[in-house]
Structures are given as C-alpha cells and as structure tokens.
XYZ file of C-alpha atoms in Angstrom:
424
model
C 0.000 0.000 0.000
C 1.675 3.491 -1.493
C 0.780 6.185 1.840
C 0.250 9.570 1.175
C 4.077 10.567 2.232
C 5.171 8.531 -0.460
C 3.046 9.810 -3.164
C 4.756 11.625 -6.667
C 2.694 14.556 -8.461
C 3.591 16.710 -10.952
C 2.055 20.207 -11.817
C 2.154 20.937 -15.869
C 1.324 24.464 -16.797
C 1.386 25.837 -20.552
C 3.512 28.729 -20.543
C 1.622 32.067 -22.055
C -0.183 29.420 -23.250
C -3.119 32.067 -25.487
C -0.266 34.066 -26.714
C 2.085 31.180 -27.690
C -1.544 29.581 -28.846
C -1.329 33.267 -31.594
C 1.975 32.639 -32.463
C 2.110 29.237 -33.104
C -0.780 29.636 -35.835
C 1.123 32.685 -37.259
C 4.076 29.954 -37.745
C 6.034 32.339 -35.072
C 8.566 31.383 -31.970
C 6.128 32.434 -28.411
C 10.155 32.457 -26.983
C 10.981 35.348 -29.346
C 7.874 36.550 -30.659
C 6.636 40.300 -29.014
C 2.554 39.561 -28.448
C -0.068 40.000 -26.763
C -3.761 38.803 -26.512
C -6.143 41.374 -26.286
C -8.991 42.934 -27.694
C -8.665 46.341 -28.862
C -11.318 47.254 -30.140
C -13.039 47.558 -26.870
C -10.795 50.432 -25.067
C -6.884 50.953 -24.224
C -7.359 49.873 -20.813
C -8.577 46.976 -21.601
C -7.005 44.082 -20.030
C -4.276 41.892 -22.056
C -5.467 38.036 -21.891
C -1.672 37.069 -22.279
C 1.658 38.464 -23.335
C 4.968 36.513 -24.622
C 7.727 35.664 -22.438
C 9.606 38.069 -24.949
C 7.733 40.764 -23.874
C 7.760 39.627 -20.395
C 11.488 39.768 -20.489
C 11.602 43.853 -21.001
C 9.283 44.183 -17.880
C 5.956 43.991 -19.203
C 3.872 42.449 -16.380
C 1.603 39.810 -17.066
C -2.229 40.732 -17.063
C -1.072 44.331 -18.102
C -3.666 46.938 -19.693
C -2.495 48.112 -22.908
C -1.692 51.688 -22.209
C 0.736 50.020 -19.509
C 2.880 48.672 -22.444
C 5.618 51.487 -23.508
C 4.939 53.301 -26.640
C 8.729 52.364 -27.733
C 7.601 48.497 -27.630
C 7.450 47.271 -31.156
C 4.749 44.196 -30.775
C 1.759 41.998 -32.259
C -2.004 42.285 -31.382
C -4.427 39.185 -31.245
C -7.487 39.070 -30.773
C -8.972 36.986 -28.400
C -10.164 33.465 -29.574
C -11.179 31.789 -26.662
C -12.841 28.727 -28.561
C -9.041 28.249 -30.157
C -7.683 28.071 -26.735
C -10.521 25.329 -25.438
C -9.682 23.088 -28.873
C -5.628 23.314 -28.050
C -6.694 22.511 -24.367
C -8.601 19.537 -25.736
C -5.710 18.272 -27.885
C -3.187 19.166 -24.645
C -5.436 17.208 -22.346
C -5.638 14.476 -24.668
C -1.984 14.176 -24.696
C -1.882 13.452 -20.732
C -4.617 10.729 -21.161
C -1.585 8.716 -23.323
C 0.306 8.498 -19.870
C -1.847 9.187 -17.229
C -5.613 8.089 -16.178
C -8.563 10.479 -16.261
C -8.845 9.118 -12.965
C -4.952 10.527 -11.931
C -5.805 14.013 -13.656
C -6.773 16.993 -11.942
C -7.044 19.672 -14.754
C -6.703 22.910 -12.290
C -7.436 25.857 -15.109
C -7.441 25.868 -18.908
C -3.526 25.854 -19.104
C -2.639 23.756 -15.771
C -2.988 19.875 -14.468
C -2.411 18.141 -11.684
C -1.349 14.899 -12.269
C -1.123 12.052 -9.602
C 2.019 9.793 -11.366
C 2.765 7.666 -8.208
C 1.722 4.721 -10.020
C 3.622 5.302 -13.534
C 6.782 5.750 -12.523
C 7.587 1.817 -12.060
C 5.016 1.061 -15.358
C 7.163 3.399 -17.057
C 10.629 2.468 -15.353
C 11.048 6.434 -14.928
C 11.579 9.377 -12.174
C 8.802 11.902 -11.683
C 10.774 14.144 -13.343
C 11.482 12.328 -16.416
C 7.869 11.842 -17.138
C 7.412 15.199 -16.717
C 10.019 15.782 -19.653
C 8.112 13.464 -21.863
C 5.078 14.734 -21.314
C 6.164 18.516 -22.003
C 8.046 16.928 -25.210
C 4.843 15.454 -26.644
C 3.130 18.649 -26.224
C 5.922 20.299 -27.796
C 6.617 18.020 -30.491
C 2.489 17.583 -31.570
C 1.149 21.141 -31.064
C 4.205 23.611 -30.713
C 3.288 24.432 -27.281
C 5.933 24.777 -24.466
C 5.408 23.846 -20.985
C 6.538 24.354 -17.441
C 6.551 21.657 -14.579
C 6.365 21.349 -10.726
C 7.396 17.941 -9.518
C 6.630 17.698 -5.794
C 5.911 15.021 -3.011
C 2.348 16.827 -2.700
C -0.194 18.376 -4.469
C 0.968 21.852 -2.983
C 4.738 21.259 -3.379
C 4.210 20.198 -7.134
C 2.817 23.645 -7.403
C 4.731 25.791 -5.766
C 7.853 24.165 -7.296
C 6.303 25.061 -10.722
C 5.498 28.621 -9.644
C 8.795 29.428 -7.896
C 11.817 27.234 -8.441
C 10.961 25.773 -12.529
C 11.267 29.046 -14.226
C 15.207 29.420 -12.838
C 15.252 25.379 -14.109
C 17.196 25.059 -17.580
C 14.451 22.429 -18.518
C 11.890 24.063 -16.796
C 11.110 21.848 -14.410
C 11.156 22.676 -10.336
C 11.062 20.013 -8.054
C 10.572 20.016 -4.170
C 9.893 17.547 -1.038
C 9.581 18.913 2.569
C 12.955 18.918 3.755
C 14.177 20.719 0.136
C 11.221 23.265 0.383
C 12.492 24.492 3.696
C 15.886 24.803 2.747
C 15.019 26.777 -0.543
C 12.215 28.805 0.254
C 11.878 29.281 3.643
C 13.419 32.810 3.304
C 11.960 32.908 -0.054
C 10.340 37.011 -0.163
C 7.965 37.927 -1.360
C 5.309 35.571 0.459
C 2.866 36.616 -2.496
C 5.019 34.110 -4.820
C 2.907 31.170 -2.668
C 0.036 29.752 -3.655
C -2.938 30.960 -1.698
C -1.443 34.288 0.128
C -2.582 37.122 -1.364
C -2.176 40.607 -1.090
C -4.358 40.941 1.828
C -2.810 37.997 3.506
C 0.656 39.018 3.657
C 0.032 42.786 4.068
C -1.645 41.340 7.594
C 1.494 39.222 7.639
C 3.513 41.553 7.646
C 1.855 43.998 10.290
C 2.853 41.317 12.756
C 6.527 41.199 11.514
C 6.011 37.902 9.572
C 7.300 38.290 6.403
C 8.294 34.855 4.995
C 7.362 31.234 5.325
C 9.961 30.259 8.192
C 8.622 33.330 9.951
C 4.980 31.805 9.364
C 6.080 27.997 10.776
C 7.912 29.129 14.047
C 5.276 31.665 14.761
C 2.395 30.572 17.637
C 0.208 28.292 16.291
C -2.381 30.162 18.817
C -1.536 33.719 17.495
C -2.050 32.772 14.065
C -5.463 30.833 14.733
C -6.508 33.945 16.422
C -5.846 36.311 13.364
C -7.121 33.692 10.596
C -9.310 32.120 12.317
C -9.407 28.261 10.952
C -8.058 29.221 7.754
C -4.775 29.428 10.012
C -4.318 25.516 9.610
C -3.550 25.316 5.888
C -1.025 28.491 6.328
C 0.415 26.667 8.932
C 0.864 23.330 7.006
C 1.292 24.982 3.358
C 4.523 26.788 5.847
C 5.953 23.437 6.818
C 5.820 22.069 2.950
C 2.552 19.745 4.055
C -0.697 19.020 2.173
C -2.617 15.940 2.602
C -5.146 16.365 0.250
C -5.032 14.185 -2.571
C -6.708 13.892 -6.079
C -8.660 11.000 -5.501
C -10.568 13.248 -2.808
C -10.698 16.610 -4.877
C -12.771 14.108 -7.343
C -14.977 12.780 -4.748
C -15.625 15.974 -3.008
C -18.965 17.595 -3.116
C -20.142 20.568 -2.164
C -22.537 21.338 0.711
C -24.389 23.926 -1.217
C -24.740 24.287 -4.903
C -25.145 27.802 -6.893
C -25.523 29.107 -10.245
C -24.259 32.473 -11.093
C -23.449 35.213 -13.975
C -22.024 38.103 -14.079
C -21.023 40.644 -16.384
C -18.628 43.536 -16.433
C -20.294 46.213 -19.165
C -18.579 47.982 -21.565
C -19.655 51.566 -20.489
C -21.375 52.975 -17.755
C -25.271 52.309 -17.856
C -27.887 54.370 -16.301
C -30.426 52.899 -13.950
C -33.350 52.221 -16.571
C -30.513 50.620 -18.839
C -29.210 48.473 -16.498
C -32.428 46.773 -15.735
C -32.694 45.574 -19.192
C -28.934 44.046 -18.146
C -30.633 42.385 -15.132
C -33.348 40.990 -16.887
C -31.791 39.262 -19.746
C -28.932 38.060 -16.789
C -32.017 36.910 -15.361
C -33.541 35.020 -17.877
C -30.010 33.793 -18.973
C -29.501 32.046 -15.269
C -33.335 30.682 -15.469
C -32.441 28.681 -18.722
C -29.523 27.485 -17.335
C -31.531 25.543 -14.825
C -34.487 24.687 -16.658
C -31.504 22.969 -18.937
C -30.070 21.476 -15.741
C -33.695 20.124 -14.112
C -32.680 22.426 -11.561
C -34.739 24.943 -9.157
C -33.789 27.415 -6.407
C -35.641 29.440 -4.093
C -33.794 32.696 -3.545
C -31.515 35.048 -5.772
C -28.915 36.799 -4.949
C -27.940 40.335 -6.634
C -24.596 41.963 -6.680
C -24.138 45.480 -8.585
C -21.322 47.542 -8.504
C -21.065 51.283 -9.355
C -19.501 53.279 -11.640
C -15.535 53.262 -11.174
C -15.953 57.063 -11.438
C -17.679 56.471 -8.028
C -16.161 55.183 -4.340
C -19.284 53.654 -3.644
C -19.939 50.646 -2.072
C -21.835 47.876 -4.530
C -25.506 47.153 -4.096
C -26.422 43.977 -2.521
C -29.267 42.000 -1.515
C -30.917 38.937 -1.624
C -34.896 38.547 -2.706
C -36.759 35.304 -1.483
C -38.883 33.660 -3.603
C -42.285 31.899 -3.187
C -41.222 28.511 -4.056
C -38.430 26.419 -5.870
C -38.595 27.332 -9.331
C -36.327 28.170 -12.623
C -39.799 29.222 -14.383
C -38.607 33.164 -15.879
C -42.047 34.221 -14.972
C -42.006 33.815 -11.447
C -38.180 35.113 -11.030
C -37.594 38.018 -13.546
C -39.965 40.091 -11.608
C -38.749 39.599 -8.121
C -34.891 40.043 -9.434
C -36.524 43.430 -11.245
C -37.839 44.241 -8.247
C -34.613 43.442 -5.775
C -33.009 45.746 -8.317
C -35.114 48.633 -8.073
C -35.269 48.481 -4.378
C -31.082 48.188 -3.889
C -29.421 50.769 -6.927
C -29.418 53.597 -6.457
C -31.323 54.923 -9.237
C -28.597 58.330 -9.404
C -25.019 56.417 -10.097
C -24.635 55.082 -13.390
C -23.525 50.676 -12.606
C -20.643 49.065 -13.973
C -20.398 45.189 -12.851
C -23.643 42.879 -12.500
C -23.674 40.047 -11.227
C -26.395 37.069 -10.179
C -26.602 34.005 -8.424
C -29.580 31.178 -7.591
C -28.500 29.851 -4.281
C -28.825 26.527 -3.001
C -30.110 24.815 -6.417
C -31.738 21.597 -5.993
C -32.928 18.667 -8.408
C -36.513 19.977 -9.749
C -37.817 16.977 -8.436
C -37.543 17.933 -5.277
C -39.877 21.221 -6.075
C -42.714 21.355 -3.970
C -45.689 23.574 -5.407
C -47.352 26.587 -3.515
C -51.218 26.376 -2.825
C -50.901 30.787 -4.469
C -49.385 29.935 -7.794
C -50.999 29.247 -11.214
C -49.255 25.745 -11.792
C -50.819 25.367 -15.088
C -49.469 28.784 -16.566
C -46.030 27.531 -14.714
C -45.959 24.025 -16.925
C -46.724 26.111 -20.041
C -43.794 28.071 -19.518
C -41.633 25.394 -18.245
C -42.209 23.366 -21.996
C -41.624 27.308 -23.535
C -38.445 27.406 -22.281
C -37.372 23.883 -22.619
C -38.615 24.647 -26.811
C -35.923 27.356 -26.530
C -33.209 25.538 -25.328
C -33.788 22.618 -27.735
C -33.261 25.246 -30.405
C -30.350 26.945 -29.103
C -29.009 23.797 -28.535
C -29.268 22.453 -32.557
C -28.554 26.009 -33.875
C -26.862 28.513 -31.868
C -27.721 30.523 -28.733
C -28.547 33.382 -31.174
C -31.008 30.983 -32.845
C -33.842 32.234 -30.345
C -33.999 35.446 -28.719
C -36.768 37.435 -26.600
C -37.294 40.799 -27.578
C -35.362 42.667 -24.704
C -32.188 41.074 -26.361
C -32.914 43.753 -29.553
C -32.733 46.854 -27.188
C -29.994 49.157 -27.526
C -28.204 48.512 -24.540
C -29.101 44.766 -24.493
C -25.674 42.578 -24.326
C -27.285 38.959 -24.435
C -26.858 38.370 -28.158
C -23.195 39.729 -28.305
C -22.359 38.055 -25.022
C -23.465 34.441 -26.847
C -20.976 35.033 -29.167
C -18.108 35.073 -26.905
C -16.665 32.426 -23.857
C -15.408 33.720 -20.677
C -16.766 37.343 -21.748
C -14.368 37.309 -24.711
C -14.795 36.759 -28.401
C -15.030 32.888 -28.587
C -13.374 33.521 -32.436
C -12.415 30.766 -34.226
C-alpha cells in the first residue's frame, strides 16, 4: 500500500499558453515573438489576456492593460479566440490521457494539471521528473506548445515548485519535497510568490513582523489561529511544505451547497433604466440554465457595482422567492424588483452580477397552494422549446425581444466564452 508521504505529483502548466496559442498559428517562436492577446477594439485599458515571455522579459507584467505597455515596444495584437484556446486545451489534455488516467488528472485551469504519477513511474521504469520531460516533449513536439513543470511530493509542493523554483530550471522543471522546500524557500520574499497568500494575507502578515514562510512555521500556532481564524491551519501546514489532500478526494468531493451564477462587467457605464434591461436578460439567462439542468432554487442573490468614477460601495441584496422554481415568470420580476429596491437609481452601474443559491434537483420542487401551476408548466415546456433550439442552432437561434434593445448585451455576449470573443 503506497501512503500519502510517499506519493509523486507533478504540476504541468502551458507557458503564455493564449499568446504562444497566436503565435504558433502565425508559424512564429512564443520564446521570441513580441505579443499580446487582447482585444482592442473595446478600449486601451482593456485588459491583455496574455503576453509573450519576450515581452515579459523587457518588464511587461503579465495581465497588463495596454496603455501600460511602452509606446517604444514594437509588438503583435491578437485578438482573443477563446474557442481556439478550449480546442488546443482539448488536444493538450488528450496528450496526458496517453500516460496518465482520467482518474490521476486533476485539470486545475485551462492551461494547468495536476497529475497524480505515483503509479507510472515503475510502469514506465522512470523518475517523476522524467515523465514530466516526456510529457512537455509530446506537447511540444504535436502542437508547438511549451510547458513548465512542478514535480513535488504533494499536491501543494508540485505547485509551488512550478510557480517558484521551474522558471530558474534550464528544462523548466522545479522540483521540491519537505525537507528541500524548507531549505530553498523558507526565506523565499515575497510571500505573495505562494500559492494561496494574497495581497491581503501578507500585508496582515507583515503587520505582525512575519514576512516569509519560516517566519509563518515558528510563529504561535495560537496567534495565528486567532488572526485567521481556521483558515490558520492550511497556512500553517502549506509553511511546513505539508498538504494531505489528494486527487482522488478533490474528485470525490462535493459541495454542501450548490449555486448558479453570472455576471457581467459592461462595456460603459449604464444608467439605472438601462441596467435593468442588463438584469433581466442576466435573469432570464440564469433561469435557462436551470431549466436545462432540471434544476430549481428558491432565492436570488444580486450583486451590482457602481460606476468606477464612483467610491461607492456595490448594491447587494438577496430577494426570497415563493417557491423552488427556474420558471422566468415567477423570477424576472422579483430580481426586477430586488433591483429597483437596492441601486441607487442616481449612479450610473458598472459590474452585474447574479446568483440562484442553493439549487436543488426539480424533483424535489414542492408547489405553492398561491401559484398558477398550469401557466407555470406552459412556460416550463416554452423554455425547454428554446433551449432545444439553441441547442441544434446557436444561442442566437432564439432570442426574446429585450435582447434587440440598444443597450441589451445577451446576443453579443453568446458570441463570446469567458466574456471574450469565442473567435475561431
């Protein structure tokens, strides 16, 4: 029996995987190549999806805007084509399934797996390492995509060996147990390089004089419980190099509570009579989702931010409905309704977003004695006729009249993935 202390992962991320993605269809080198994913047509501060290491290498962070880049920077512009990236993800992921199990696979992001290899290395008469290599080669050799890799004796040490010590590796691979993690990165600054601390976390660190992982493992357990509150316990182990979660349980893990949400980010600032068209089609959106599901819920929850022009706080509140339902007819009005009674109707809104808490299967729906159930039926088959059509030929197949308005964003929004132009 293999224990948990014994176990081998690696952590396989595809470096500026959209941008090298752009380049490698433009027959270019993503090592050499200046590029960047974004899409300019919306503004200049709009938000680049991915640069080239050889633009990282004059400075140019990662996740820059592109008024950020300097005007002396001769580069390449792509526009987003998030569908692309999915179908290279695809081919990527189908690589790992020629060494490793679905079952061994924890695909973390679009561009980054987890991979459970304990098992392969005797089948394959290899190190963790090595596999690694031949794994990054294969994606290398078959799509022209380069790769990074964390080889660790955990889940977390896999990744923090990719994030931290494989970009200083020749081959790009990092590799780290418990005892080599301390030696390496104890005094490793700054403690935002870890996975998990944040901003937040280490500027609250750092008030208290703790200002690297060492610092973190010989402080009082006691002290740092009292600050964190439980949340202490993984800083403490993720300090000392030590994770005992595995893949096997990420896979079996369920949540307690289940939620569907959307949310939107708008390209200009709306007014209070145009953002209600925004909520309702949101609305709508989030009700098809669970019809298509056999989903209901029995509360929504609405989130609207202001204007960045504005230091206001967002809008929030939560609107309880009359019984479990996805029917549009019954929710679209009391999310309307939230709406109107949280925004302030003054301060032009930026961000939307909207969630159906606690969704259950719709057989567990149990009908109020005040509702028309007939009328709901009618427009439970209604929207199940929509989403067979959308379904055989497009989202934009079917739309509801709100979606023509001027300041509607449904039909252009069902053209992109991830709030970016899907492409192709």
């Amino acid at each position: 029996m293999v224990t948990i202390m014994e176990r081998m992962y690696i952590c396989i991320d595809l470096k500026s995987f959209y941008a090298s993605v752009e380049c490698v269809e433009r027959g270019l080198d993503p090592m050499t190549t200046k590029l960047v994913v974004a899409d300019i047509e919306r503004t200049e501060k709009t938000i680049c999806l991915a640069i080239t290491p050889a633009m990282k290498e004059l400075g140019i962070k990662n996740r820059c805007r592109i008024f950020e880049i300097p005007k002396g920077v001769d580069y390449l512009v792509a526009q987003p084509r998030m569908q692309r990236y999915i179908d290279y993800a695809a081919d990527i992921y189908a690589i790992y399934l020629k060494y490793i199990s679905k079952d061994d696979i924890h695909v973390y992001s679009i561009d980054e797996a987890f991979m459970d290899v304990t098992e392969y290395l005797k089948l394959y008469n290899v190190t963790a390492r090595e596999l690694g290599q031949m794994i990054m080669k294969d994606i290398y050799d078959t799509l022209g995509i380069r790769a990074t890799c964390g080889v660790g004796t955990n889940l977390y040490l896999a990744k923090i060996a990719l994030d931290i010590t494989a970009k200083h590796s020749e081959d790009f691979i990092g590799e780290l147990d418990e005892e080599r993690f301390r030696q390496l990165l104890w005094s490793h600054r700054p403690l935002t390089d870890f996975w998990r601390i944040g901003g937040g976390i280490s500027k609250k660190l750092a008030s208290y004089g703790i200002m690297t992982m060492k610092d973190i493992a010989m402080a009082d357990e006691d002290f740092l419980y009292g600050i964190f509150g439980i949340d202490a316990e993984l800083l403490i182990d993720h300090a000392w190099g030590r994770e005992t979660t595995t893949i096997k349980q990420i896979k079996e893990y369920k949540p307690d509570n289940n939620s569907i949400s959307g949310g939107q980010v708008l390209a200009c600032d709306y007014n209070f009579r145009d953002g209600e068209i925004i909520i309702k089609e949101m609305a709508d959106t989030v009700c098809l989702e669970m019809v298509d599901r056999n989903l209901v819920t029995k509360s929504i929850t609405l989130h609207v931010g202001y204007s960045n022009r504005f230091n206001m706080k967002p809008a929030h509140g939560t609107v309880a409905l009359d019984m479990e339902t996805n029917s549009d007819i019954m929710i679209i009005p009391k999310v309307v309704e939230l709406y109107q009674r949280i925004v302030n109707r003054n301060v032009p809104i930026k961000r939307v977003n909207i969630t159906c808490n606690n969704v259950v299967q719709e057989e567990c729906r149990q009908y109020s004695f005040f509702v028309d159930t007939c009328a709901l039926e009618r427009n439970n088959k209604m929207q199940k006729a929509m989403i067979e059509i959308k379904n055989k030929y497009g989202k934009n197949a079917i739309v509801k009249g709100m979606d023509l308005q001027d300041k509607a964003t449904t039909i252009e929004r069902n053209g992109q993935i991830g709030g970016h132009k899907a492409g192709v």
